[in-house]
GROMACS .gro file of C-alpha atoms in nm:
model
  213
    1MET     CA    1  43.092   0.957   3.315
    2GLN     CA    2  43.217   1.323   3.325
    3MET     CA    3  43.011   1.395   3.018
    4THR     CA    4  42.704   1.280   3.178
    5ARG     CA    5  42.743   1.488   3.485
    6GLN     CA    6  42.805   1.797   3.274
    7GLY     CA    7  42.508   1.736   3.059
    8ARG     CA    8  42.294   1.711   3.354
    9ARG     CA    9  42.417   2.034   3.488
   10ARG     CA   10  42.363   2.223   3.166
   11SER     CA   11  42.006   2.078   3.138
   12GLY     CA   12  41.946   2.191   3.500
   13VAL     CA   13  42.065   2.547   3.421
   14ILE     CA   14  41.848   2.551   3.116
   15ALA     CA   15  41.549   2.431   3.301
   16GLY     CA   16  41.600   2.682   3.581
   17ALA     CA   17  41.636   2.970   3.326
   18GLY     CA   18  41.325   2.849   3.156
   19MET     CA   19  41.129   2.839   3.487
   20ALA     CA   20  41.248   3.191   3.582
   21ALA     CA   21  41.140   3.327   3.244
   22LEU     CA   22  40.804   3.151   3.284
   23ILE     CA   23  40.755   3.312   3.633
   24GLY     CA   24  40.863   3.645   3.515
   25SER     CA   25  40.624   3.648   3.225
   26ALA     CA   26  40.344   3.538   3.465
   27VAL     CA   27  40.427   3.814   3.694
   28LEU     CA   28  40.415   4.070   3.421
   29ALA     CA   29  40.112   3.928   3.260
   30ALA     CA   30  39.915   3.932   3.589
   31PRO     CA   31  39.858   4.305   3.632
   32ALA     CA   32  39.862   4.355   3.250
   33SER     CA   33  39.544   4.152   3.215
   34ALA     CA   34  39.335   4.430   3.385
   35HIS     CA   35  39.384   4.774   3.221
   36ASN     CA   36  39.058   4.947   3.315
   37SER     CA   37  38.997   5.262   3.117
   38ASP     CA   38  38.696   5.469   3.200
   39TRP     CA   39  38.625   5.825   3.066
   40SER     CA   40  38.323   6.037   3.013
   41VAL     CA   41  38.239   6.368   2.845
   42THR     CA   42  37.968   6.621   2.916
   43CYS     CA   43  37.883   6.949   2.754
   44SER     CA   44  38.129   7.131   2.971
   45SER     CA   45  38.384   6.884   3.104
   46VAL     CA   46  38.583   6.570   3.065
   47SER     CA   47  38.681   6.293   3.306
   48VAL     CA   48  38.951   6.009   3.242
   49HIS     CA   49  39.012   5.728   3.495
   50LEU     CA   50  39.266   5.467   3.409
   51THR     CA   51  39.335   5.192   3.666
   52ALA     CA   52  39.514   4.864   3.700
   53TYR     CA   53  39.776   4.937   3.442
   54ASN     CA   54  40.121   4.778   3.450
   55GLY     CA   55  40.329   5.001   3.668
   56ARG     CA   56  40.658   4.817   3.569
   57VAL     CA   57  40.633   4.955   3.219
   58THR     CA   58  40.601   5.309   3.050
   59ASN     CA   59  40.250   5.416   2.988
   60SER     CA   60  40.159   5.747   2.828
   61VAL     CA   61  39.815   5.938   2.792
   62THR     CA   62  39.719   6.246   2.578
   63LEU     CA   63  39.368   6.407   2.597
   64SER     CA   64  39.286   6.676   2.350
   65VAL     CA   65  39.001   6.836   2.162
   66ASP     CA   66  39.003   6.713   1.804
   67GLY     CA   67  39.168   6.998   1.593
   68GLY     CA   68  39.211   7.200   1.910
   69ALA     CA   69  39.410   7.244   2.226
   70VAL     CA   70  39.553   6.967   2.436
   71LEU     CA   71  39.370   6.924   2.762
   72THR     CA   72  39.629   6.698   2.941
   73GLN     CA   73  39.935   6.500   2.843
   74GLN     CA   74  40.146   6.269   3.045
   75ASN     CA   75  40.419   6.080   2.888
   76SER     CA   76  40.478   5.836   3.174
   77PHE     CA   77  40.233   5.718   3.440
   78GLY     CA   78  40.232   5.416   3.659
   79ASP     CA   79  39.934   5.183   3.733
   80HIS     CA   80  39.673   5.453   3.741
   81PHE     CA   81  39.584   5.800   3.596
   82ASP     CA   82  39.301   6.048   3.690
   83PHE     CA   83  39.205   6.376   3.523
   84THR     CA   84  38.898   6.595   3.529
   85GLY     CA   85  38.899   6.932   3.351
   86ALA     CA   86  38.673   7.173   3.177
   87LEU     CA   87  38.614   7.190   2.807
   88PRO     CA   88  38.637   7.509   2.610
   89GLU     CA   89  38.312   7.683   2.547
   90HIS     CA   90  38.140   7.577   2.225
   91THR     CA   91  37.834   7.652   2.041
   92ALA     CA   92  37.845   7.341   1.817
   93ALA     CA   93  37.938   6.978   1.892
   94ILE     CA   94  38.315   6.913   1.927
   95LYS     CA   95  38.503   6.572   1.955
   96VAL     CA   96  38.728   6.483   2.243
   97HIS     CA   97  39.021   6.257   2.163
   98LEU     CA   98  39.188   6.020   2.411
   99VAL     CA   99  39.506   5.835   2.322
  100VAL     CA  100  39.646   5.585   2.578
  101THR     CA  101  39.964   5.397   2.498
  102ALA     CA  102  40.033   5.085   2.725
  103GLY     CA  103  40.401   4.984   2.750
  104ASP     CA  104  40.307   4.609   2.781
  105GLY     CA  105  40.111   4.569   2.468
  106LYS     CA  106  39.911   4.747   2.190
  107GLN     CA  107  39.603   4.552   2.282
  108TYR     CA  108  39.587   4.754   2.604
  109SER     CA  109  39.615   5.090   2.428
  110ARG     CA  110  39.316   5.323   2.349
  111ASP     CA  111  39.260   5.556   2.073
  112GLU     CA  112  38.898   5.673   2.095
  113TYR     CA  113  38.669   5.969   2.032
  114LYS     CA  114  38.371   6.112   2.223
  115THR     CA  115  38.146   6.397   2.128
  116SER     CA  116  38.052   6.689   2.362
  117GLU     CA  117  37.726   6.870   2.265
  118PRO     CA  118  37.685   7.234   2.344
  119CYS     CA  119  37.518   7.327   2.673
  120GLU     CA  120  37.177   7.464   2.650
  121LYS     CA  121  37.161   7.813   2.785
  122PRO     CA  122  36.865   7.911   2.976
  123PRO     CA  123  36.657   8.194   2.832
  124THR     CA  124  36.778   8.530   2.946
  125THR     CA  125  36.495   8.712   3.131
  126PRO     CA  126  36.552   9.076   3.238
  127PRO     CA  127  36.602   9.088   3.609
  128THR     CA  128  36.292   9.193   3.796
  129THR     CA  129  36.346   9.464   4.045
  130PRO     CA  130  36.129   9.411   4.352
  131SER     CA  131  35.883   9.673   4.353
  132THR     CA  132  35.884   9.872   4.675
  133PRO     CA  133  35.541   9.953   4.798
  134PRO     CA  134  35.486  10.325   4.862
  135PRO     CA  135  35.511  10.430   5.226
  136THR     CA  136  35.188  10.411   5.398
  137THR     CA  137  35.081  10.743   5.550
  138PRO     CA  138  34.852  10.708   5.854
  139ALA     CA  139  34.494  10.801   5.753
  140THR     CA  140  34.392  11.139   5.908
  141PRO     CA  141  34.044  11.123   6.034
  142THR     CA  142  33.823  11.342   5.826
  143THR     CA  143  33.619  11.553   6.053
  144SER     CA  144  33.313  11.682   5.876
  145ALA     CA  145  33.267  12.054   5.916
  146PRO     CA  146  32.940  12.125   6.094
  147THR     CA  147  32.683  12.227   5.838
  148THR     CA  148  32.516  12.555   5.940
  149PRO     CA  149  32.167  12.574   5.819
  150PRO     CA  150  32.105  12.866   5.578
  151PRO     CA  151  31.951  13.161   5.728
  152THR     CA  152  31.582  13.157   5.725
  153THR     CA  153  31.444  13.466   5.579
  154PRO     CA  154  31.122  13.564   5.746
  155ALA     CA  155  30.827  13.501   5.529
  156THR     CA  156  30.715  13.827   5.374
  157THR     CA  157  30.350  13.871   5.420
  158PRO     CA  158  30.185  14.026   5.119
  159THR     CA  159  30.102  14.384   5.178
  160THR     CA  160  29.756  14.453   5.088
  161ASN     CA  161  29.618  14.809   5.049
  162ALA     CA  162  29.334  14.796   5.296
  163PRO     CA  163  29.111  15.093   5.322
  164VAL     CA  164  29.187  15.300   5.626
  165VAL     CA  165  28.890  15.339   5.837
  166GLN     CA  166  28.853  15.704   5.984
  167ALA     CA  167  28.793  15.715   6.342
  168SER     CA  168  28.456  15.835   6.446
  169THR     CA  169  28.448  16.189   6.598
  170SER     CA  170  28.098  16.147   6.744
  171PRO     CA  171  28.097  16.234   7.122
  172ALA     CA  172  27.884  15.919   7.187
  173SER     CA  173  28.163  15.696   7.075
  174GLY     CA  174  28.423  15.856   7.310
  175ASP     CA  175  28.743  15.656   7.317
  176LEU     CA  176  28.578  15.355   7.168
  177ALA     CA  177  28.631  15.471   6.816
  178GLU     CA  178  28.896  15.266   6.647
  179THR     CA  179  29.002  15.188   6.307
  180GLY     CA  180  28.930  14.857   6.129
  181SER     CA  181  28.732  14.586   6.295
  182SER     CA  182  28.729  14.699   6.666
  183SER     CA  183  28.547  14.505   6.929
  184ALA     CA  184  28.338  14.833   7.019
  185THR     CA  185  28.175  14.839   6.677
  186PRO     CA  186  27.873  14.634   6.772
  187MET     CA  187  27.818  14.839   7.086
  188ILE     CA  188  27.814  15.166   6.884
  189ALA     CA  189  27.578  15.014   6.622
  190GLY     CA  190  27.350  14.910   6.911
  191ILE     CA  191  27.347  15.263   7.060
  192ALA     CA  192  27.280  15.417   6.722
  193ALA     CA  193  26.983  15.181   6.667
  194ALA     CA  194  26.847  15.278   7.014
  195VAL     CA  195  26.883  15.637   6.939
  196VAL     CA  196  26.704  15.595   6.608
  197ALA     CA  197  26.423  15.403   6.779
  198ALA     CA  198  26.397  15.676   7.044
  199GLY     CA  199  26.372  15.949   6.782
  200ALA     CA  200  26.105  15.753   6.599
  201GLY     CA  201  25.907  15.710   6.912
  202LEU     CA  202  25.932  16.079   6.996
  203LEU     CA  203  25.820  16.175   6.641
  204VAL     CA  204  25.507  15.941   6.682
  205LEU     CA  205  25.445  16.088   7.012
  206ASN     CA  206  25.456  16.451   6.878
  207ARG     CA  207  25.217  16.362   6.595
  208ARG     CA  208  24.959  16.229   6.840
  209ARG     CA  209  24.985  16.533   7.040
  210GLY     CA  210  24.925  16.746   6.742
  211THR     CA  211  24.600  16.558   6.653
  212HIS     CA  212  24.453  16.604   6.989
  213ARG     CA  213  24.488  16.994   6.985
   0.00000   0.00000   0.00000
């Protein structure tokens, strides 16, 4: 009878221990089943985001350039890890190495590589200096100088060597004797003709008187 009771107690203790172990493993396995790892690489930077890791165990992470410097390293982190940093300048493609060690199982660890291509540099163009326009000077009004007509030279009349007419000294002409074409010339010619006619008449008259004697 006593053995039966002791056996029951032992079996109860064993059953309780097994149940506790089962519950503990379930608690540990619940967060361990997530383990989200997200990371990206550009030509100039890298970002790492680890979430839903088991915070009850020791997790570690190392991020480095393959064959180069270590960008970040943490030997112990909890349920999450975040990092964003710049990559060293490079003119050729480089590999970035991520190593995550999960404390609750190798199946949740990571050992991955990603390639970072060099950034394309824009063509360098010489800076253009803004051309400053020359200062604008106010336009001075142009006053046209009055044009003076050239002096007009009096027309030179050609000098002709006209014969000089001597003034008549006969008493009949009196003050009417002039040089050149005077207006008294026809009068003088008329008087001369009258004198000639009178003389001719006197000559005829004298001849008639002589015949009658």
